Amino acid sequence: MRILVANDDGIHSAGIAALARVASRFGEVRVVAPDVEQSSASHAVTASRPLSYRRSRYPDGVEAWRVNGTPADCVALGVHHWQDVDLVLSGINIGTNVGNALWHSGTLAAAKQATLFGLRGIALSTPSTAPGGEEPDFEALEPHVERVLTALIPLSSARLLNVNVPVSPRGMAWTRQAVRQYDGRIVPDEDPMGRTHYWFTVVPIERTEPGTDLWAMERQYISVTPLGLDLTDADALERLSAELPLDVPTELEPAEEVEEDES
Ligand code: MN
């Protein structure tokens, strides 16, 4: 089994090294990751300048390549250079990716890019605030990540999964994305010259709904959320078409090629 490993924290993150190490127990691994951190890059692709693909030294003899682009770029280049990839793993992100954070997540975008290519993608994240405020203890996390991959890799019908692993998991739960509340806020601050600047940052959500990714993580359960690529709101489509009937184009009408906007 060929496993491409990407992330958004960059090729030098301890999280991707841990993921590559665990993934090696399941198949042949190649790391393709951004040369610098691309957290919150979401699903951006680099369309207006060329990309480079450079070999990097990596521990444990893993073949690794760095890209001057986004997580989605890395998956695209990785799949281009390595035929017959079976699975793309992304992470392990330093910082959870739950709820509405999935809109911003570069970690998820790498897994999503795999799904767009018709491959399977699994994104993995863990809280950034380990006890003591240090980087997560990836060595301690590895057995849990191995358990996750052992359970999820055989599920061939799972196209896109978002996994969050707490520091000391009590179990593993299927969840849905928490979408009711948004935790992003603008927080004003002052620079050393007394000028106001701003942080677009995350503040904790106080109430969470049962069964969601956030709820499971608060209870120290590994959260596994199957995701889809279709953004259509099916309920709204039905409701609105009844409220405002519009034209219904048929197959018989002449079609012209639609140019997709890169932005
Ligand atoms: Mn990140």
PDB file of C-alpha atoms and ligand atoms in Angstrom:
ATOM      1  CA  MET A   1       0.000   0.000   0.000  1.00  0.00           C
ATOM      2  CA  ARG A   2       1.335   3.423  -0.996  1.00  0.00           C
ATOM      3  CA  ILE A   3       0.710   6.148   1.565  1.00  0.00           C
ATOM      4  CA  LEU A   4       1.403   9.792   0.793  1.00  0.00           C
ATOM      5  CA  VAL A   5       1.837  11.881   3.941  1.00  0.00           C
ATOM      6  CA  ALA A   6       1.245  15.640   3.861  1.00  0.00           C
ATOM      7  CA  ASN A   7       0.415  18.366   6.386  1.00  0.00           C
ATOM      8  CA  ASP A   8       0.008  22.121   6.810  1.00  0.00           C
ATOM      9  CA  ASP A   9       2.466  22.683   9.678  1.00  0.00           C
ATOM     10  CA  GLY A  10       5.374  22.216   7.304  1.00  0.00           C
ATOM     11  CA  ILE A  11       7.873  19.450   6.616  1.00  0.00           C
ATOM     12  CA  HIS A  12       9.855  20.129   9.820  1.00  0.00           C
ATOM     13  CA  SER A  13       6.908  19.615  12.171  1.00  0.00           C
ATOM     14  CA  ALA A  14       7.255  16.829  14.743  1.00  0.00           C
ATOM     15  CA  GLY A  15       3.662  15.892  13.923  1.00  0.00           C
ATOM     16  CA  ILE A  16       4.331  14.817  10.345  1.00  0.00           C
ATOM     17  CA  ALA A  17       7.435  12.862  11.396  1.00  0.00           C
ATOM     18  CA  ALA A  18       5.281  10.941  13.902  1.00  0.00           C
ATOM     19  CA  LEU A  19       2.594  10.280  11.296  1.00  0.00           C
ATOM     20  CA  ALA A  20       5.162   9.062   8.754  1.00  0.00           C
ATOM     21  CA  ARG A  21       6.626   6.738  11.386  1.00  0.00           C
ATOM     22  CA  VAL A  22       3.241   5.195  12.239  1.00  0.00           C
ATOM     23  CA  ALA A  23       2.149   5.058   8.579  1.00  0.00           C
ATOM     24  CA  SER A  24       5.318   3.070   7.725  1.00  0.00           C
ATOM     25  CA  ARG A  25       3.820   0.143   9.675  1.00  0.00           C
ATOM     26  CA  PHE A  26       0.957   0.038   7.142  1.00  0.00           C
ATOM     27  CA  GLY A  27       2.744   0.484   3.832  1.00  0.00           C
ATOM     28  CA  GLU A  28       5.297   2.323   1.745  1.00  0.00           C
ATOM     29  CA  VAL A  29       5.435   5.971   2.821  1.00  0.00           C
ATOM     30  CA  ARG A  30       6.436   9.138   1.042  1.00  0.00           C
ATOM     31  CA  VAL A  31       6.305  12.571   2.699  1.00  0.00           C
ATOM     32  CA  VAL A  32       5.394  15.606   0.580  1.00  0.00           C
ATOM     33  CA  ALA A  33       4.879  18.737   2.667  1.00  0.00           C
ATOM     34  CA  PRO A  34       5.094  22.535   2.569  1.00  0.00           C
ATOM     35  CA  ASP A  35       8.590  24.010   3.098  1.00  0.00           C
ATOM     36  CA  VAL A  36       7.129  26.488   5.627  1.00  0.00           C
ATOM     37  CA  GLU A  37       4.045  26.447   7.818  1.00  0.00           C
ATOM     38  CA  GLN A  38       0.758  26.797   5.925  1.00  0.00           C
ATOM     39  CA  SER A  39      -1.716  26.520   8.800  1.00  0.00           C
ATOM     40  CA  SER A  40      -5.115  28.072   8.007  1.00  0.00           C
ATOM     41  CA  ALA A  41      -4.261  28.026   4.285  1.00  0.00           C
ATOM     42  CA  SER A  42      -7.439  26.037   3.750  1.00  0.00           C
ATOM     43  CA  HIS A  43      -7.781  24.631   0.223  1.00  0.00           C
ATOM     44  CA  ALA A  44      -5.775  27.318  -1.565  1.00  0.00           C
ATOM     45  CA  VAL A  45      -3.855  26.200  -4.649  1.00  0.00           C
ATOM     46  CA  THR A  46      -0.930  28.054  -6.202  1.00  0.00           C
ATOM     47  CA  ALA A  47      -2.005  28.995  -9.701  1.00  0.00           C
ATOM     48  CA  SER A  48      -0.061  32.185 -10.451  1.00  0.00           C
ATOM     49  CA  ARG A  49       3.551  31.054  -9.942  1.00  0.00           C
ATOM     50  CA  PRO A  50       5.488  27.813 -10.518  1.00  0.00           C
ATOM     51  CA  LEU A  51       6.007  25.250  -7.745  1.00  0.00           C
ATOM     52  CA  SER A  52       9.232  23.486  -6.809  1.00  0.00           C
ATOM     53  CA  TYR A  53       9.581  19.885  -5.640  1.00  0.00           C
ATOM     54  CA  ARG A  54      12.806  19.345  -3.691  1.00  0.00           C
ATOM     55  CA  ARG A  55      14.188  16.305  -1.925  1.00  0.00           C
ATOM     56  CA  SER A  56      14.548  16.676   1.846  1.00  0.00           C
ATOM     57  CA  ARG A  57      16.550  14.699   4.382  1.00  0.00           C
ATOM     58  CA  TYR A  58      14.203  12.827   6.651  1.00  0.00           C
ATOM     59  CA  PRO A  59      14.507  10.510   9.654  1.00  0.00           C
ATOM     60  CA  ASP A  60      14.069   6.716   9.461  1.00  0.00           C
ATOM     61  CA  GLY A  61      15.020   6.616   5.764  1.00  0.00           C
ATOM     62  CA  VAL A  62      11.632   7.948   4.679  1.00  0.00           C
ATOM     63  CA  GLU A  63      11.615   9.565   1.230  1.00  0.00           C
ATOM     64  CA  ALA A  64      10.551  13.181   1.708  1.00  0.00           C
ATOM     65  CA  TRP A  65       9.954  16.153  -0.586  1.00  0.00           C
ATOM     66  CA  ARG A  66       9.271  19.784   0.243  1.00  0.00           C
ATOM     67  CA  VAL A  67       7.121  22.121  -1.818  1.00  0.00           C
ATOM     68  CA  ASN A  68       6.990  25.933  -1.817  1.00  0.00           C
ATOM     69  CA  GLY A  69       3.218  25.784  -1.831  1.00  0.00           C
ATOM     70  CA  THR A  70       0.054  24.923   0.025  1.00  0.00           C
ATOM     71  CA  PRO A  71      -1.081  21.592   1.482  1.00  0.00           C
ATOM     72  CA  ALA A  72      -3.308  21.016  -1.568  1.00  0.00           C
ATOM     73  CA  ASP A  73      -0.327  21.759  -3.872  1.00  0.00           C
ATOM     74  CA  CYS A  74       1.728  19.155  -1.993  1.00  0.00           C
ATOM     75  CA  VAL A  75      -0.858  16.435  -2.558  1.00  0.00           C
ATOM     76  CA  ALA A  76      -1.204  17.363  -6.232  1.00  0.00           C
ATOM     77  CA  LEU A  77       2.585  17.224  -6.791  1.00  0.00           C
ATOM     78  CA  GLY A  78       2.976  14.124  -4.641  1.00  0.00           C
ATOM     79  CA  VAL A  79       0.354  12.209  -6.602  1.00  0.00           C
ATOM     80  CA  HIS A  80       1.850  13.459  -9.884  1.00  0.00           C
ATOM     81  CA  HIS A  81       5.312  12.096  -8.984  1.00  0.00           C
ATOM     82  CA  TRP A  82       4.229   8.829  -7.364  1.00  0.00           C
ATOM     83  CA  GLN A  83       1.899   6.535  -9.278  1.00  0.00           C
ATOM     84  CA  ASP A  84      -0.791   4.411  -7.651  1.00  0.00           C
ATOM     85  CA  VAL A  85      -1.040   6.188  -4.311  1.00  0.00           C
ATOM     86  CA  ASP A  86      -3.680   4.342  -2.249  1.00  0.00           C
ATOM     87  CA  LEU A  87      -4.135   6.724   0.636  1.00  0.00           C
ATOM     88  CA  VAL A  88      -3.250  10.284   1.647  1.00  0.00           C
ATOM     89  CA  LEU A  89      -2.733  11.001   5.336  1.00  0.00           C
ATOM     90  CA  SER A  90      -2.473  14.589   6.535  1.00  0.00           C
ATOM     91  CA  GLY A  91      -1.091  15.750   9.880  1.00  0.00           C
ATOM     92  CA  ILE A  92      -0.609  15.140  12.651  1.00  0.00           C
ATOM     93  CA  ASN A  93      -1.655  18.752  13.008  1.00  0.00           C
ATOM     94  CA  ILE A  94      -0.573  20.607  16.124  1.00  0.00           C
ATOM     95  CA  GLY A  95      -3.977  21.981  17.115  1.00  0.00           C
ATOM     96  CA  THR A  96      -7.409  20.378  16.854  1.00  0.00           C
ATOM     97  CA  ASN A  97      -9.458  20.717  13.672  1.00  0.00           C
ATOM     98  CA  VAL A  98     -13.095  20.559  14.734  1.00  0.00           C
ATOM     99  CA  GLY A  99     -16.316  22.436  14.035  1.00  0.00           C
ATOM    100  CA  ASN A 100     -16.107  25.474  11.824  1.00  0.00           C
ATOM    101  CA  ALA A 101     -12.304  25.375  11.910  1.00  0.00           C
ATOM    102  CA  LEU A 102     -12.634  22.858   9.060  1.00  0.00           C
ATOM    103  CA  TRP A 103     -13.272  25.816   6.736  1.00  0.00           C
ATOM    104  CA  HIS A 104      -9.796  27.173   7.517  1.00  0.00           C
ATOM    105  CA  SER A 105      -7.876  23.949   7.945  1.00  0.00           C
ATOM    106  CA  GLY A 106      -4.951  23.252   5.629  1.00  0.00           C
ATOM    107  CA  THR A 107      -4.617  19.818   7.250  1.00  0.00           C
ATOM    108  CA  LEU A 108      -8.083  18.850   6.095  1.00  0.00           C
ATOM    109  CA  ALA A 109      -7.479  20.462   2.674  1.00  0.00           C
ATOM    110  CA  ALA A 110      -4.648  18.012   1.942  1.00  0.00           C
ATOM    111  CA  ALA A 111      -6.962  15.069   2.668  1.00  0.00           C
ATOM    112  CA  LYS A 112      -9.731  16.750   0.671  1.00  0.00           C
ATOM    113  CA  GLN A 113      -7.392  17.205  -2.297  1.00  0.00           C
ATOM    114  CA  ALA A 114      -6.799  13.448  -2.232  1.00  0.00           C
ATOM    115  CA  THR A 115     -10.549  12.862  -2.394  1.00  0.00           C
ATOM    116  CA  LEU A 116     -10.835  15.260  -5.346  1.00  0.00           C
ATOM    117  CA  PHE A 117      -8.313  13.053  -7.168  1.00  0.00           C
ATOM    118  CA  GLY A 118     -10.463   9.999  -6.413  1.00  0.00           C
ATOM    119  CA  LEU A 119      -8.180   8.791  -3.602  1.00  0.00           C
ATOM    120  CA  ARG A 120      -8.902   8.269   0.068  1.00  0.00           C
ATOM    121  CA  GLY A 121      -7.894  10.985   2.528  1.00  0.00           C
ATOM    122  CA  ILE A 122      -7.602  10.997   6.314  1.00  0.00           C
ATOM    123  CA  ALA A 123      -6.747  14.166   8.261  1.00  0.00           C
ATOM    124  CA  LEU A 124      -5.358  13.823  11.793  1.00  0.00           C
ATOM    125  CA  SER A 125      -5.019  16.509  14.459  1.00  0.00           C
ATOM    126  CA  THR A 126      -4.230  16.733  18.157  1.00  0.00           C
ATOM    127  CA  PRO A 127      -4.538  19.571  20.704  1.00  0.00           C
ATOM    128  CA  SER A 128      -1.626  22.019  20.722  1.00  0.00           C
ATOM    129  CA  THR A 129      -1.800  22.708  24.415  1.00  0.00           C
ATOM    130  CA  ALA A 130      -0.119  19.675  25.909  1.00  0.00           C
ATOM    131  CA  PRO A 131       0.304  19.747  29.697  1.00  0.00           C
ATOM    132  CA  GLY A 132       3.092  22.231  30.384  1.00  0.00           C
ATOM    133  CA  GLY A 133       2.348  24.212  27.243  1.00  0.00           C
ATOM    134  CA  GLU A 134       4.931  22.345  25.181  1.00  0.00           C
ATOM    135  CA  GLU A 135       4.569  20.633  21.818  1.00  0.00           C
ATOM    136  CA  PRO A 136       2.362  17.550  21.927  1.00  0.00           C
ATOM    137  CA  ASP A 137       4.096  14.382  23.106  1.00  0.00           C
ATOM    138  CA  PHE A 138       3.946  12.555  19.782  1.00  0.00           C
ATOM    139  CA  GLU A 139       5.737   9.509  21.133  1.00  0.00           C
ATOM    140  CA  ALA A 140       2.920   9.026  23.649  1.00  0.00           C
ATOM    141  CA  LEU A 141       0.346   9.702  20.919  1.00  0.00           C
ATOM    142  CA  GLU A 142       1.744   7.169  18.427  1.00  0.00           C
ATOM    143  CA  PRO A 143       0.000   4.044  19.827  1.00  0.00           C
ATOM    144  CA  HIS A 144      -3.346   5.875  19.616  1.00  0.00           C
ATOM    145  CA  VAL A 145      -2.669   6.973  16.035  1.00  0.00           C
ATOM    146  CA  GLU A 146      -1.713   3.403  15.178  1.00  0.00           C
ATOM    147  CA  ARG A 147      -5.017   2.192  16.663  1.00  0.00           C
ATOM    148  CA  VAL A 148      -6.886   4.793  14.593  1.00  0.00           C
ATOM    149  CA  LEU A 149      -5.197   3.734  11.353  1.00  0.00           C
ATOM    150  CA  THR A 150      -5.682   0.030  12.139  1.00  0.00           C
ATOM    151  CA  ALA A 151      -9.408   0.675  12.501  1.00  0.00           C
ATOM    152  CA  LEU A 152      -9.901   3.121   9.623  1.00  0.00           C
ATOM    153  CA  ILE A 153      -7.629   1.950   6.809  1.00  0.00           C
ATOM    154  CA  PRO A 154      -9.707  -1.221   6.121  1.00  0.00           C
ATOM    155  CA  LEU A 155     -12.876   0.895   5.688  1.00  0.00           C
ATOM    156  CA  SER A 156     -12.495   1.214   1.930  1.00  0.00           C
ATOM    157  CA  SER A 157     -15.821   3.018   1.512  1.00  0.00           C
ATOM    158  CA  ALA A 158     -14.639   5.900   3.744  1.00  0.00           C
ATOM    159  CA  ARG A 159     -13.442   8.517   1.262  1.00  0.00           C
ATOM    160  CA  LEU A 160     -12.705  11.486   3.516  1.00  0.00           C
ATOM    161  CA  LEU A 161     -12.291  11.293   7.281  1.00  0.00           C
ATOM    162  CA  ASN A 162     -11.413  13.972   9.789  1.00  0.00           C
ATOM    163  CA  VAL A 163      -9.818  12.559  12.937  1.00  0.00           C
ATOM    164  CA  ASN A 164      -8.932  14.367  16.148  1.00  0.00           C
ATOM    165  CA  VAL A 165      -6.925  12.562  18.811  1.00  0.00           C
ATOM    166  CA  PRO A 166      -7.003  13.874  22.404  1.00  0.00           C
ATOM    167  CA  VAL A 167      -3.925  13.610  24.612  1.00  0.00           C
ATOM    168  CA  SER A 168      -5.232  10.634  26.639  1.00  0.00           C
ATOM    169  CA  PRO A 169      -8.126   9.061  24.720  1.00  0.00           C
ATOM    170  CA  ARG A 170     -10.829   7.102  26.571  1.00  0.00           C
ATOM    171  CA  GLY A 171     -12.179   5.613  23.351  1.00  0.00           C
ATOM    172  CA  MET A 172     -13.035   6.385  19.749  1.00  0.00           C
ATOM    173  CA  ALA A 173     -16.372   7.798  18.528  1.00  0.00           C
ATOM    174  CA  TRP A 174     -18.078   8.552  15.210  1.00  0.00           C
ATOM    175  CA  THR A 175     -19.049  12.213  15.231  1.00  0.00           C
ATOM    176  CA  ARG A 176     -20.492  14.952  13.077  1.00  0.00           C
ATOM    177  CA  GLN A 177     -19.021  18.386  12.541  1.00  0.00           C
ATOM    178  CA  ALA A 178     -20.087  20.992  15.125  1.00  0.00           C
ATOM    179  CA  VAL A 179     -21.466  23.895  13.072  1.00  0.00           C
ATOM    180  CA  ARG A 180     -23.844  25.771  15.372  1.00  0.00           C
ATOM    181  CA  GLN A 181     -21.308  28.167  16.834  1.00  0.00           C
ATOM    182  CA  TYR A 182     -18.249  29.833  15.373  1.00  0.00           C
ATOM    183  CA  ASP A 183     -15.203  30.370  17.565  1.00  0.00           C
ATOM    184  CA  GLY A 184     -13.291  32.856  15.387  1.00  0.00           C
ATOM    185  CA  ARG A 185     -12.997  36.390  16.792  1.00  0.00           C
ATOM    186  CA  ILE A 186     -11.051  39.562  16.064  1.00  0.00           C
ATOM    187  CA  VAL A 187      -9.031  40.528  19.122  1.00  0.00           C
ATOM    188  CA  PRO A 188      -7.421  44.014  19.055  1.00  0.00           C
ATOM    189  CA  ASP A 189      -3.974  44.412  20.609  1.00  0.00           C
ATOM    190  CA  GLU A 190      -1.215  47.012  20.686  1.00  0.00           C
ATOM    191  CA  ASP A 191       2.248  46.811  19.148  1.00  0.00           C
ATOM    192  CA  PRO A 192       5.380  48.143  20.983  1.00  0.00           C
ATOM    193  CA  MET A 193       4.894  51.534  19.234  1.00  0.00           C
ATOM    194  CA  GLY A 194       1.394  51.879  20.628  1.00  0.00           C
ATOM    195  CA  ARG A 195      -0.364  51.166  17.322  1.00  0.00           C
ATOM    196  CA  THR A 196      -3.411  48.971  17.270  1.00  0.00           C
ATOM    197  CA  HIS A 197      -3.146  45.652  15.488  1.00  0.00           C
ATOM    198  CA  TYR A 198      -5.462  42.672  15.351  1.00  0.00           C
ATOM    199  CA  TRP A 199      -5.478  38.938  15.840  1.00  0.00           C
ATOM    200  CA  PHE A 200      -8.018  36.825  14.016  1.00  0.00           C
ATOM    201  CA  THR A 201      -8.058  34.148  16.640  1.00  0.00           C
ATOM    202  CA  VAL A 202     -10.059  31.407  18.273  1.00  0.00           C
ATOM    203  CA  VAL A 203     -11.921  31.703  21.576  1.00  0.00           C
ATOM    204  CA  PRO A 204     -13.303  28.589  23.277  1.00  0.00           C
ATOM    205  CA  ILE A 205     -16.932  27.696  22.653  1.00  0.00           C
ATOM    206  CA  GLU A 206     -18.894  27.343  25.881  1.00  0.00           C
ATOM    207  CA  ARG A 207     -21.747  25.046  24.919  1.00  0.00           C
ATOM    208  CA  THR A 208     -21.304  22.102  22.610  1.00  0.00           C
ATOM    209  CA  GLU A 209     -23.832  19.752  21.083  1.00  0.00           C
ATOM    210  CA  PRO A 210     -23.754  16.032  21.861  1.00  0.00           C
ATOM    211  CA  GLY A 211     -22.456  13.838  19.073  1.00  0.00           C
ATOM    212  CA  THR A 212     -20.218  16.491  17.536  1.00  0.00           C
ATOM    213  CA  ASP A 213     -16.461  16.396  17.040  1.00  0.00           C
ATOM    214  CA  LEU A 214     -15.936  19.155  19.597  1.00  0.00           C
ATOM    215  CA  TRP A 215     -18.149  17.404  22.150  1.00  0.00           C
ATOM    216  CA  ALA A 216     -16.249  14.113  21.774  1.00  0.00           C
ATOM    217  CA  MET A 217     -12.881  15.844  22.115  1.00  0.00           C
ATOM    218  CA  GLU A 218     -14.021  17.639  25.277  1.00  0.00           C
ATOM    219  CA  ARG A 219     -14.749  14.182  26.684  1.00  0.00           C
ATOM    220  CA  GLN A 220     -11.337  12.825  25.675  1.00  0.00           C
ATOM    221  CA  TYR A 221     -12.639  10.593  22.880  1.00  0.00           C
ATOM    222  CA  ILE A 222     -10.919  10.230  19.524  1.00  0.00           C
ATOM    223  CA  SER A 223     -13.332  11.892  17.090  1.00  0.00           C
ATOM    224  CA  VAL A 224     -13.837  10.432  13.604  1.00  0.00           C
ATOM    225  CA  THR A 225     -16.027  12.470  11.229  1.00  0.00           C
ATOM    226  CA  PRO A 226     -16.848  11.289   7.709  1.00  0.00           C
ATOM    227  CA  LEU A 227     -17.006  14.337   5.431  1.00  0.00           C
ATOM    228  CA  GLY A 228     -18.541  14.959   2.009  1.00  0.00           C
ATOM    229  CA  LEU A 229     -17.408  17.236  -0.804  1.00  0.00           C
ATOM    230  CA  ASP A 230     -20.856  18.514  -1.797  1.00  0.00           C
ATOM    231  CA  LEU A 231     -21.501  21.929  -0.229  1.00  0.00           C
ATOM    232  CA  THR A 232     -25.082  22.013  -1.499  1.00  0.00           C
ATOM    233  CA  ASP A 233     -27.657  22.522   1.241  1.00  0.00           C
ATOM    234  CA  ALA A 234     -30.123  19.848   0.098  1.00  0.00           C
ATOM    235  CA  ASP A 235     -32.929  21.055   2.403  1.00  0.00           C
ATOM    236  CA  ALA A 236     -32.526  24.648   1.231  1.00  0.00           C
ATOM    237  CA  LEU A 237     -32.485  23.560  -2.417  1.00  0.00           C
ATOM    238  CA  GLU A 238     -35.820  21.788  -2.004  1.00  0.00           C
ATOM    239  CA  ARG A 239     -37.381  24.582   0.067  1.00  0.00           C
ATOM    240  CA  LEU A 240     -36.191  27.408  -2.176  1.00  0.00           C
ATOM    241  CA  SER A 241     -37.150  25.701  -5.430  1.00  0.00           C
ATOM    242  CA  ALA A 242     -40.681  25.432  -4.067  1.00  0.00           C
ATOM    243  CA  GLU A 243     -40.676  29.033  -2.801  1.00  0.00           C
ATOM    244  CA  LEU A 244     -39.216  30.516  -5.981  1.00  0.00           C
ATOM    245  CA  PRO A 245     -39.577  28.182  -8.970  1.00  0.00           C
ATOM    246  CA  LEU A 246     -36.816  28.996 -11.462  1.00  0.00           C
ATOM    247  CA  ASP A 247     -36.071  27.666 -14.948  1.00  0.00           C
ATOM    248  CA  VAL A 248     -35.325  23.964 -15.299  1.00  0.00           C
ATOM    249  CA  PRO A 249     -32.689  23.512 -18.052  1.00  0.00           C
ATOM    250  CA  THR A 250     -32.899  20.232 -19.980  1.00  0.00           C
ATOM    251  CA  GLU A 251     -30.273  17.945 -21.483  1.00  0.00           C
ATOM    252  CA  LEU A 252     -31.483  18.901 -24.950  1.00  0.00           C
ATOM    253  CA  GLU A 253     -30.245  22.482 -24.756  1.00  0.00           C
ATOM    254  CA  PRO A 254     -26.893  23.411 -26.369  1.00  0.00           C
ATOM    255  CA  ALA A 255     -24.073  23.486 -23.787  1.00  0.00           C
ATOM    256  CA  GLU A 256     -21.011  25.691 -23.851  1.00  0.00           C
ATOM    257  CA  GLU A 257     -17.790  25.076 -21.968  1.00  0.00           C
ATOM    258  CA  VAL A 258     -17.699  26.999 -18.705  1.00  0.00           C
ATOM    259  CA  GLU A 259     -14.380  28.575 -17.793  1.00  0.00           C
ATOM    260  CA  GLU A 260     -13.570  27.973 -14.141  1.00  0.00           C
ATOM    261  CA  ASP A 261     -12.290  30.961 -12.240  1.00  0.00           C
ATOM    262  CA  GLU A 262      -9.042  30.165 -10.418  1.00  0.00           C
ATOM    263  CA  SER A 263      -9.887  32.439  -7.523  1.00  0.00           C
TER     264      SER A 263
HETATM  265 MN    MN B   1      -1.484  23.426  11.170  1.00  0.00          MN
END
